[in-house]
Amino acid sequence: MAVNTQVPVPRLLGNLIERGVAKKLYLVITLEKEVRLEALVDTGAYLTLMSSQLFNRLQTEAKRQNRTLKYQQCVLNVQSYSQNEVQLEQVAPIHLTIGPMSLVRPVYIAPVDTYPLLIGKDLLDRFEPLLDFKQLKIWAQVREPLPPQSPRSPETDCQATKVTENPTASRGNVSTQEQGSRSILCAFQLDKDFDSDGPQILAGLQLNDVTTTDLILALWADNSAISLTLFNALKSHTTNISFANKRTRFALNPGLSTLVTAKVICALNLNWNDRSLTHYFLVLPDLPHDVYIGADLLIRLKAHVDLLNGVIWAPMTSQASAVPVNPENLLSGQTIPEACTLISEQETVIPAYTKWVAVRLNLRCGQTLSHSLGFFQPSPECVELGLTLDATPLVEVTSRALYILFNNCMAMDVRVPKAYRLGWLVSYDFQDFELVLPVIGPLPVSMIPEGSSSHTVVTVPFKIITILSVVPVVKEQVCRTELTVDQHLAVYTVSSHPTCETDNATAPPTVHQTDDVKTGAPYPGFETQVQQILRDADALREDADRHKLRQVLYKYKDSFAKDSLDCGLMTCMWCESQRTQKLHPPLSSSTRFLSNRMNLCRTSSPRCLRRVSSVHVTAPTLPPSGLSSNQTASGGQPSTIGS
């Protein structure tokens, strides 16, 4: 479930105006491209209403322009907040202009003249508006007005989704709303920090037909785990549980302050809100809760952990493929069947400043891959050694040994110890080519080690899975989260530094003056180009880096093209000659000198580049065979060389 759905940039519809003691909000609107007035914005009203007096005025303006504005008869009974029932009998299509957007909307004509025009929810919904009551502005979250909705009775649009403990079986064709509900794997407590036990999951889980509700979201953990008490209950209920005696470590919290040792690893059939698969769990004595859901299970379900809304999203269309239980996998500690560990076969030295050095790696003993192809993912230990890759290798697995080409770009040799973990091999049929768990919202502070990035951390204690914050925004910036029809998760946010239209949108942002950089724009529209380049540079996350890029652009501003005919620092070089195709005399010394100067200008640094004015040179040429010394190959016409 991708979260990179492009969201339209909000557009400013206008400023809200407060009137009266009650501070009612008004918005400037233009009717029929002629009449401009302030309309009352009433988010509690379902219909947009116009007074009969205002409609008569619009009819008069239309008649002056030789147009006819007609209404249609209707019968609609509405109830006001004063509990008085009013019957609307007329409706007319009115051309409305609000800020940069225009549309034609049926507007009901009210028999009372309390307000000339009242903007109701039916009109506001076509803009998906965002109302800023602090700054008194209203924004549209769509590029164009949405199509009109079919009439329906006024009712609330707030719908809640409840995740039940006993999910029903999936049906064939379901509506978009039902698909969105079923894409929510579970909810968890947002108020619970990750410092102690982790958030409590508010849903039930079936393990071998035994239901438990004592679940903890262990986002930091490499593996999922169950308590010894639950394991004994499962063995008494099911006799054919596959397990092996395997000692491994498990972190009860992200800070590694409490590490416990598991002595058993088992394979259990899991059913979680219509998701079914077989997964490996560590068995821990004295575990405070029945089940700890680790990152390994979440990536197999292709889940997104939404820390802003307190839910886990997992599309129904991306369930993990069935993998048979292999006892050797249990003994080797392979808890993710679609990924196995690669270790160096022997001690290897990679010389300094070398590329594409083949290193022989082996699958860890007992671990297997179900597919004949796999993607190599380097481990944190590989990165710490300083080894790099040109790309993500796709390797064919024909035996337990394979070769990976590494680069050493450092000034010293890299020594790879024997049996050293250099990475993992991720199966080709896995839903991703790397072990990454996406998180929506900022990562919990307790999960971020000192000196690490605030957007990326690794699971503990073995650093198998990368946890990546794909939408690192705070909860206050999110205005809506929805699941689209094509199963993409769209997160709508409000930026504290909007790039949308404002009253002074044409004014260029302030550029800091430096000693060696002149910030004056060389031509109109240059600042617009700079802003577009900064928006496209999405790899720069810090404001300081964006400021440095801005300084570079202004430093070499002379290299920008002013229009489509400007080639930047050098204009086109062309040569006209009347020679025939068979005659190719050598260039004279003066022509060669000018050509060399052109080449020097092209290869010089941007600081030294200068424009070369157009030069007309009459180049004397050597007489070819058959021509006298008084004739030239061009018939006496000068060769023109321009820059």
XYZ file of C-alpha atoms in Angstrom:
643
model
C 0.000 0.000 0.000
C 1.852 2.994 -1.231
C 1.574 6.389 0.503
C 3.124 8.456 -2.218
C -0.212 9.472 -3.747
C 0.115 12.998 -5.093
C -2.071 15.377 -3.118
C -3.209 18.641 -4.782
C -1.635 21.772 -3.359
C -4.304 23.742 -1.425
C -5.531 26.855 -3.226
C -6.652 29.964 -1.400
C -10.329 30.669 -2.032
C -10.382 33.889 -0.038
C -10.234 35.593 3.321
C -13.015 35.076 5.841
C -14.564 38.272 7.198
C -16.017 38.479 10.715
C -19.181 40.534 11.090
C -21.351 41.476 14.062
C -21.244 40.612 17.733
C -21.586 36.898 16.951
C -18.577 37.162 14.608
C -20.284 35.358 11.772
C -18.023 34.526 8.847
C -18.530 35.975 5.380
C -16.759 35.227 2.099
C -16.545 37.433 -0.986
C -18.222 35.790 -3.989
C -19.126 36.941 -7.507
C -22.482 35.958 -9.050
C -23.036 35.761 -12.813
C -19.666 37.511 -13.347
C -21.293 40.822 -12.407
C -22.557 41.071 -8.833
C -19.898 40.934 -6.107
C -21.012 40.581 -2.492
C -20.216 39.049 0.886
C -21.984 35.727 1.472
C -22.576 34.149 4.871
C -20.631 30.893 5.335
C -22.796 28.441 7.279
C -21.157 25.020 7.665
C -24.244 23.780 9.509
C -26.584 24.482 6.597
C -27.005 21.714 4.069
C -28.278 23.911 1.198
C -27.043 27.106 -0.438
C -29.823 29.708 -0.371
C -30.367 33.029 -2.134
C -32.901 35.695 -1.250
C -35.600 36.547 -3.770
C -34.436 40.171 -3.719
C -30.921 39.188 -4.815
C -32.296 36.913 -7.541
C -34.389 39.777 -8.941
C -31.230 41.896 -9.038
C -29.403 39.177 -10.980
C -32.279 38.978 -13.450
C -32.060 42.734 -14.000
C -28.297 42.549 -14.633
C -28.808 39.657 -17.059
C -31.487 41.581 -18.978
C -29.094 44.510 -19.428
C -26.694 42.089 -21.142
C -29.431 40.608 -23.333
C -29.422 37.390 -21.331
C -32.218 35.551 -19.614
C -31.851 34.105 -16.131
C -34.710 31.706 -15.477
C -35.647 29.646 -12.477
C -37.322 26.256 -12.253
C -40.237 25.235 -10.104
C -39.579 22.814 -7.253
C -41.069 21.740 -3.946
C -38.644 21.251 -1.071
C -39.510 21.487 2.613
C -36.614 22.480 4.863
C -36.402 23.153 8.577
C -34.430 26.027 10.025
C -32.642 26.078 13.365
C -35.610 27.975 14.776
C -37.647 24.814 14.069
C -39.764 26.705 11.527
C -40.532 24.791 8.352
C -39.958 26.691 5.107
C -41.020 25.552 1.663
C -38.656 26.302 -1.220
C -40.398 26.529 -4.584
C -37.757 27.952 -6.928
C -34.217 26.940 -7.913
C -31.932 28.573 -10.496
C -28.528 27.669 -12.000
C -26.155 30.452 -10.910
C -22.592 31.037 -12.103
C -20.414 31.421 -8.988
C -16.817 32.639 -8.747
C -14.937 32.116 -5.482
C -11.291 33.113 -5.604
C -9.600 31.332 -8.544
C -12.435 28.826 -9.060
C -15.693 29.135 -10.984
C -18.645 26.798 -11.320
C -22.366 26.686 -12.054
C -24.437 25.534 -9.108
C -28.218 25.199 -8.572
C -29.123 27.691 -5.845
C -32.475 27.611 -4.068
C -34.385 30.886 -3.809
C -35.724 31.514 -0.315
C -38.891 33.536 0.293
C -37.225 35.340 3.216
C -34.595 38.053 2.828
C -32.628 37.576 6.064
C -29.344 37.109 4.181
C -28.750 37.888 0.491
C -26.717 34.690 0.023
C -25.989 31.791 2.364
C -23.235 29.318 1.417
C -24.160 25.854 2.631
C -22.438 22.511 2.846
C -23.569 21.428 -0.631
C -21.430 24.161 -2.219
C -18.510 23.837 0.211
C -18.218 20.097 -0.415
C -17.311 20.726 -4.044
C -14.053 22.371 -2.893
C -13.181 19.967 -0.037
C -12.490 23.122 1.967
C -10.030 23.699 4.764
C -11.119 26.527 7.071
C -8.421 28.291 9.069
C -10.308 30.075 11.846
C -7.093 31.478 13.324
C -5.842 33.163 10.159
C -9.407 33.599 8.804
C -8.735 31.938 5.465
C -10.493 29.244 3.471
C -8.583 26.864 1.188
C -9.669 24.429 -1.506
C -7.999 21.015 -1.416
C -8.838 20.213 -5.040
C -7.465 21.569 -8.305
C -10.930 22.017 -9.796
C -14.408 21.985 -8.212
C -15.692 18.468 -7.720
C -18.729 17.323 -9.718
C -22.083 17.898 -8.014
C -23.364 15.125 -5.793
C -26.803 13.619 -6.162
C -29.365 15.089 -3.741
C -29.661 13.263 -0.448
C -31.107 13.965 2.919
C -28.982 15.978 5.325
C -27.113 13.584 7.573
C -23.756 13.319 9.228
C -20.737 12.388 7.091
C -18.730 11.083 10.037
C -18.427 7.303 9.895
C -16.544 5.176 12.404
C -14.915 1.839 11.692
C -14.770 -0.759 14.449
C -12.386 -3.698 14.284
C -14.148 -6.683 15.789
C -12.529 -9.609 17.513
C -14.337 -12.144 15.326
C -14.031 -10.868 11.766
C -16.442 -12.155 9.193
C -15.345 -13.968 6.096
C -14.377 -11.809 3.144
C -16.954 -11.315 0.428
C -16.563 -10.934 -3.303
C -17.511 -7.419 -4.410
C -17.512 -4.789 -1.692
C -17.888 -1.042 -1.778
C -15.015 1.404 -1.475
C -16.028 2.240 2.078
C -16.010 -1.443 3.056
C -12.625 -1.904 1.392
C -11.254 0.960 3.462
C -12.657 -0.586 6.639
C -11.222 -3.997 5.835
C -7.831 -2.452 5.052
C -7.519 -1.453 8.707
C -5.747 -4.358 10.346
C -6.253 -3.107 13.898
C -6.190 -0.076 16.158
C -3.887 0.574 19.102
C -3.656 2.987 22.010
C -2.069 6.249 20.959
C -1.609 7.496 24.517
C 0.707 4.609 25.421
C 4.397 5.391 25.000
C 7.023 2.991 23.663
C 9.262 3.445 26.699
C 7.776 0.592 28.739
C 5.726 -2.208 27.200
C 4.520 -0.525 24.030
C 0.975 0.365 22.932
C -1.861 -2.067 23.570
C -3.500 -3.427 20.399
C -7.287 -3.043 20.507
C -8.218 -6.235 18.670
C -8.175 -9.969 19.057
C -5.830 -12.465 17.421
C -6.329 -16.150 16.699
C -3.351 -18.483 17.077
C -4.164 -22.100 16.171
C -7.879 -21.387 16.803
C -7.163 -19.926 20.255
C -8.183 -16.264 20.600
C -6.219 -13.819 22.736
C -6.713 -10.095 23.280
C -3.562 -9.343 25.299
C -1.501 -7.941 22.405
C 1.376 -5.440 22.453
C 2.718 -3.559 19.426
C 6.477 -4.197 19.661
C 7.429 -1.970 16.737
C 11.102 -2.018 17.750
C 11.506 -5.817 17.838
C 13.091 -8.016 15.161
C 10.778 -10.912 15.987
C 7.310 -11.562 17.322
C 6.970 -13.456 20.589
C 4.420 -15.224 22.787
C 4.472 -16.081 26.460
C 5.286 -19.552 27.755
C 1.839 -19.662 29.375
C 0.118 -19.142 26.031
C 2.439 -21.667 24.362
C 1.500 -24.356 26.895
C -2.187 -23.565 26.359
C -1.725 -23.924 22.598
C 0.041 -27.275 23.004
C -2.812 -28.590 25.114
C -5.288 -27.427 22.486
C -3.262 -28.503 19.416
C -0.886 -31.447 19.474
C 0.926 -30.937 16.158
C 2.677 -27.609 16.819
C 6.072 -27.370 15.104
C 8.745 -26.006 17.438
C 12.454 -26.280 18.138
C 14.724 -25.544 21.079
C 16.570 -22.404 20.013
C 18.084 -19.766 22.278
C 17.816 -16.184 21.064
C 17.433 -12.722 22.549
C 14.354 -10.492 22.634
C 14.055 -6.837 23.707
C 11.082 -5.971 25.907
C 11.524 -2.265 25.106
C 13.295 -0.246 22.401
C 16.101 0.951 24.658
C 17.686 -2.525 25.054
C 17.499 -2.015 28.808
C 15.635 -5.307 29.220
C 16.825 -8.265 27.142
C 15.310 -11.673 27.785
C 16.289 -15.033 26.321
C 13.904 -17.228 24.388
C 14.553 -20.959 24.562
C 11.930 -22.126 22.059
C 10.789 -20.974 18.622
C 7.512 -22.266 17.170
C 5.395 -22.032 14.003
C 1.748 -21.023 14.520
C -1.225 -20.530 12.214
C -2.370 -16.944 12.575
C -5.750 -15.393 11.753
C -5.947 -11.641 12.226
C -8.875 -9.675 10.831
C -9.250 -11.866 7.714
C -5.469 -12.250 7.257
C -4.236 -15.819 7.529
C -0.664 -17.089 7.409
C 1.854 -19.265 9.222
C 4.437 -17.324 11.211
C 7.326 -18.077 13.572
C 7.141 -16.847 17.190
C 9.706 -16.807 19.975
C 8.546 -18.389 23.243
C 9.582 -16.397 26.313
C 9.143 -17.287 29.986
C 7.713 -14.639 32.309
C 6.522 -12.461 29.412
C 4.278 -9.653 30.783
C 1.725 -10.086 27.957
C 0.473 -12.955 25.806
C 1.688 -11.728 22.404
C 4.243 -9.167 21.223
C 3.683 -8.224 17.557
C 7.119 -7.507 16.097
C 8.192 -5.852 12.864
C 8.763 -9.229 11.159
C 5.046 -10.056 11.147
C 4.052 -6.544 10.057
C 6.269 -6.506 6.963
C 4.925 -9.903 5.892
C 1.437 -8.364 5.987
C 2.721 -5.317 4.063
C 1.490 -3.108 6.871
C 1.840 0.627 7.435
C 1.894 1.674 11.094
C -0.092 4.902 11.381
C 1.148 6.620 14.540
C -0.982 9.682 13.776
C -4.354 7.915 13.836
C -3.449 4.900 15.962
C -4.201 2.230 13.350
C -2.280 -0.335 11.310
C -3.128 -0.415 7.605
C -2.714 -3.650 5.667
C -4.364 -4.167 2.261
C -6.378 -7.325 1.794
C -4.800 -7.823 -1.641
C -1.278 -8.239 -0.253
C -1.332 -11.224 2.060
C 1.853 -13.175 2.600
C 2.310 -16.184 0.373
C 2.035 -19.636 1.916
C 5.431 -20.981 2.998
C 5.708 -24.536 4.370
C 7.178 -24.971 7.831
C 10.788 -26.147 7.719
C 12.230 -27.487 11.012
C 15.720 -26.457 9.884
C 14.517 -22.859 9.586
C 13.396 -22.966 13.214
C 16.801 -24.196 14.385
C 18.660 -21.591 12.306
C 16.621 -18.682 13.670
C 15.049 -17.794 10.305
C 11.825 -16.187 11.536
C 11.019 -14.558 8.159
C 10.666 -17.410 5.631
C 11.084 -15.007 2.692
C 14.526 -13.781 3.831
C 17.713 -15.602 4.799
C 21.046 -14.408 6.189
C 24.227 -14.256 4.083
C 27.626 -14.595 5.766
C 31.173 -14.414 4.397
C 32.653 -17.835 3.689
C 36.193 -16.853 4.615
C 38.204 -13.817 5.626
C 38.447 -11.443 2.679
C 40.455 -8.263 2.084
C 39.052 -5.670 -0.323
C 41.802 -3.244 -1.445
C 41.390 0.509 -1.225
C 39.833 2.366 -4.160
C 38.563 -0.762 -5.884
C 35.238 -1.549 -7.519
C 33.329 -4.726 -8.305
C 35.280 -7.029 -6.029
C 33.524 -10.409 -5.930
C 32.978 -11.692 -2.395
C 31.740 -15.249 -1.871
C 28.807 -15.427 0.557
C 26.971 -18.439 1.956
C 23.427 -18.904 3.179
C 23.500 -19.425 6.922
C 23.294 -23.099 7.828
C 19.691 -24.304 7.972
C 18.198 -21.281 6.192
C 16.539 -21.656 2.795
C 14.850 -19.529 0.163
C 11.672 -20.687 -1.557
C 12.442 -18.852 -4.822
C 15.383 -19.275 -7.195
C 15.899 -15.481 -7.360
C 16.545 -13.054 -4.543
C 17.488 -9.423 -3.876
C 20.590 -8.730 -1.797
C 20.080 -6.261 1.048
C 23.272 -5.118 2.832
C 23.339 -5.320 6.614
C 24.267 -2.445 8.962
C 27.565 -4.270 9.600
C 28.301 -4.098 5.869
C 27.654 -0.352 5.876
C 29.861 0.118 8.942
C 32.734 -1.566 7.099
C 32.429 1.072 4.372
C 31.399 -1.295 1.565
C 28.991 -0.026 -1.081
C 27.007 -1.394 -4.021
C 26.319 0.086 -7.438
C 22.697 -1.090 -7.274
C 20.470 -3.651 -5.579
C 21.703 -6.997 -6.957
C 19.203 -9.597 -8.146
C 20.949 -12.938 -7.622
C 20.117 -16.376 -8.963
C 20.277 -18.965 -6.198
C 21.589 -22.208 -7.684
C 23.465 -23.380 -4.595
C 24.120 -22.263 -1.049
C 26.996 -20.049 -2.215
C 26.790 -16.897 -4.328
C 28.935 -13.892 -5.247
C 28.203 -10.202 -4.592
C 30.236 -7.360 -6.172
C 31.295 -4.792 -3.549
C 33.006 -1.403 -3.892
C 35.599 0.043 -1.525
C 35.829 3.791 -2.128
C 37.956 4.474 0.947
C 41.698 5.089 1.186
C 42.287 1.967 3.283
C 41.764 -1.748 2.799
C 38.619 -3.331 4.204
C 39.023 -6.631 6.020
C 35.878 -8.776 6.133
C 36.102 -11.384 8.938
C 35.115 -14.989 8.402
C 31.446 -15.889 9.023
C 30.582 -12.170 9.116
C 26.974 -11.184 8.395
C 27.035 -8.952 5.311
C 23.335 -8.916 4.473
C 20.165 -10.789 3.637
C 18.709 -12.380 0.548
C 15.062 -11.360 0.088
C 12.940 -13.692 -2.022
C 11.886 -12.450 -5.453
C 8.208 -13.214 -4.725
C 8.237 -11.107 -1.541
C 6.170 -7.888 -1.727
C 9.315 -5.715 -1.493
C 12.992 -6.066 -2.371
C 14.123 -4.980 1.091
C 13.009 -5.451 4.691
C 11.485 -2.050 5.468
C 8.502 -1.235 7.680
C 6.862 2.115 6.748
C 5.594 4.345 9.547
C 3.240 7.299 9.135
C 4.160 10.100 11.503
C 7.333 10.868 13.467
C 9.134 7.951 15.078
C 8.853 7.661 18.877
C 11.735 9.395 20.612
C 12.490 6.306 22.704
C 13.198 4.316 19.514
C 15.772 6.769 18.124
C 19.335 6.033 19.313
C 21.538 8.974 20.179
C 23.161 10.433 17.079
C 20.834 8.611 14.658
C 18.464 10.033 12.075
C 14.979 10.892 13.282
C 13.427 9.307 10.170
C 15.156 5.906 10.031
C 15.949 3.354 12.746
C 16.580 -0.390 12.804
C 14.955 -3.070 14.900
C 16.674 -4.562 17.923
C 18.645 -6.474 18.889
C 19.807 -7.885 15.507
C 19.070 -4.887 13.218
C 17.191 -7.008 10.689
C 14.410 -4.595 9.654
C 14.589 -0.884 8.857
C 11.779 1.276 10.252
C 11.247 4.274 7.990
C 9.052 7.298 8.643
C 7.556 7.877 5.185
C 5.347 10.795 6.315
C 7.301 12.512 9.138
C 4.617 15.053 10.069
C 3.115 15.749 13.462
C -0.504 14.983 14.232
C -1.504 18.662 14.274
C -0.578 18.991 10.568
C -2.802 16.132 9.365
C -6.288 17.151 8.311
C -7.458 13.892 6.701
C -6.310 10.326 6.005
C -8.177 8.182 3.519
C -7.812 5.029 1.473
C -8.311 5.618 -2.242
C -10.135 3.323 -4.634
C -6.855 1.927 -5.987
C -5.752 0.923 -2.467
C -3.362 3.857 -1.944
C -3.244 5.583 1.411
C -3.536 9.373 1.038
C -2.470 11.600 3.938
C -3.558 15.243 3.612
C -1.435 17.666 5.626
C -1.322 21.395 6.266
C 2.176 22.833 6.035
C 3.359 25.543 8.377
C 5.118 27.094 5.359
C 2.519 26.766 2.584
C 3.607 26.933 -1.030
C 0.081 27.600 -2.225
C -1.438 30.810 -3.453
C -1.558 33.769 -1.100
C -2.196 37.441 -1.445
C 1.512 38.115 -1.938
C 2.297 34.966 -3.879
C 4.098 36.928 -6.571
C 6.636 38.344 -4.135
C 9.857 36.293 -4.131
C 10.941 34.778 -0.816
C 13.650 36.485 1.149
C 17.139 35.404 0.126
C 19.954 35.810 2.623
C 22.724 38.072 1.393
C 26.262 36.711 1.511
C 29.610 38.287 0.778
C 30.294 36.359 -2.405
C 26.783 35.871 -3.766
C 24.649 38.589 -5.320
C 20.997 37.779 -4.812
C 19.535 40.050 -7.477
C 17.492 38.211 -10.091
C 19.173 38.496 -13.528
C 15.808 38.555 -15.316
C 12.092 38.384 -14.457
C 10.980 34.866 -13.575
C 14.380 33.732 -12.290
C 13.107 33.363 -8.719
C 10.245 31.191 -10.008
C 12.786 28.840 -11.596
C 14.745 28.695 -8.345
C 11.598 27.864 -6.384
C 10.761 25.038 -8.804
C 14.272 23.579 -8.487
C 14.025 23.698 -4.688
C 10.649 21.945 -4.779
C 12.036 19.211 -7.046
C 15.039 18.667 -4.749
C 13.030 16.423 -2.415
C 16.205 14.685 -1.196
C 17.104 17.839 0.750
C 15.209 17.694 4.040
C 16.960 20.427 6.036
C 16.414 24.142 5.478
C 20.165 24.730 5.709
C 20.791 22.422 2.734
C 18.087 24.157 0.703
C 19.659 27.515 1.512
C 23.042 26.257 0.280
C 21.459 25.097 -2.973
C 19.834 28.511 -3.369
C 23.243 30.164 -2.912
C 24.749 27.969 -5.629
C 21.922 28.806 -8.041
C 22.322 32.539 -7.458
C 26.108 32.289 -7.684
C 25.885 30.810 -11.187
C 22.744 32.671 -12.208
C 24.363 33.824 -15.457
C 24.217 30.241 -16.726
C 20.398 30.222 -16.737
C 18.627 30.649 -20.062
C 16.434 33.743 -20.251
C 14.193 32.297 -22.952
C 13.944 29.403 -25.411
C 16.471 31.049 -27.765
C 19.080 31.575 -25.062
C 21.556 28.691 -24.771
C 22.942 29.870 -21.458
C 26.605 30.826 -21.300
C 27.278 30.117 -24.980
C 25.004 30.716 -27.924
C 25.017 28.438 -30.929
C 28.158 28.354 -33.058
C 27.487 28.166 -36.759
C 29.458 28.497 -39.981
C 28.283 29.386 -43.480
C 30.321 28.379 -46.488
C 29.624 28.059 -50.195
C 32.135 25.259 -50.743
C 31.118 22.189 -52.634
C 31.054 18.809 -50.923
C 34.171 17.588 -52.760
C 36.377 20.469 -51.621
C 37.628 20.343 -48.012
C 40.506 22.819 -47.651
C 42.127 23.126 -44.247
C 41.229 26.019 -41.991
C 43.504 28.992 -41.913
C 45.436 29.895 -38.820
C 43.031 32.714 -37.920
C 40.005 30.413 -38.153
C 41.709 27.693 -36.094
C 42.606 30.263 -33.450
C 38.990 31.397 -33.146
C 37.765 27.791 -32.957
C 40.255 27.039 -30.193
C 39.001 30.040 -28.251
C 35.456 28.714 -28.606
C 36.492 25.329 -27.234
C 38.306 26.970 -24.337
C 35.175 28.902 -23.457
C 33.167 25.698 -23.411
C 35.537 23.831 -21.106
C 36.288 26.626 -18.659
C 34.769 26.746 -15.195
C 31.483 28.664 -14.791
C 33.278 31.447 -12.923
C 35.538 32.122 -15.938
C 32.938 31.760 -18.692
C 32.228 34.853 -20.765
C 30.066 35.487 -23.780
C 31.927 35.847 -27.085
C 30.514 38.417 -29.466
C 29.742 37.544 -33.071
C 32.843 37.741 -35.231
C 33.005 37.887 -39.015
C 36.242 36.515 -40.392
C 37.272 36.402 -44.001
C 39.332 33.252 -43.919
C 41.932 32.940 -46.688
C 42.071 29.340 -47.772
C 44.688 27.317 -49.555
C 43.883 26.878 -53.240
C 42.827 23.332 -53.972
C 43.787 21.573 -57.135
C 42.183 23.089 -60.203
C 41.889 26.609 -58.699
C 44.259 29.513 -59.034
C 45.749 31.298 -56.085
C 43.507 34.307 -56.694
C 40.324 32.233 -56.283
C 38.860 30.930 -53.057
C 36.832 27.824 -52.510
C 33.888 29.873 -51.360
C 33.709 31.871 -54.525
C 34.998 35.014 -52.851
C 32.327 34.973 -50.105
C 33.565 35.350 -46.530
C 33.016 32.535 -44.020
C 30.892 33.741 -41.129
C 31.529 32.346 -37.673
C 29.275 33.505 -34.886
C 28.952 32.629 -31.260
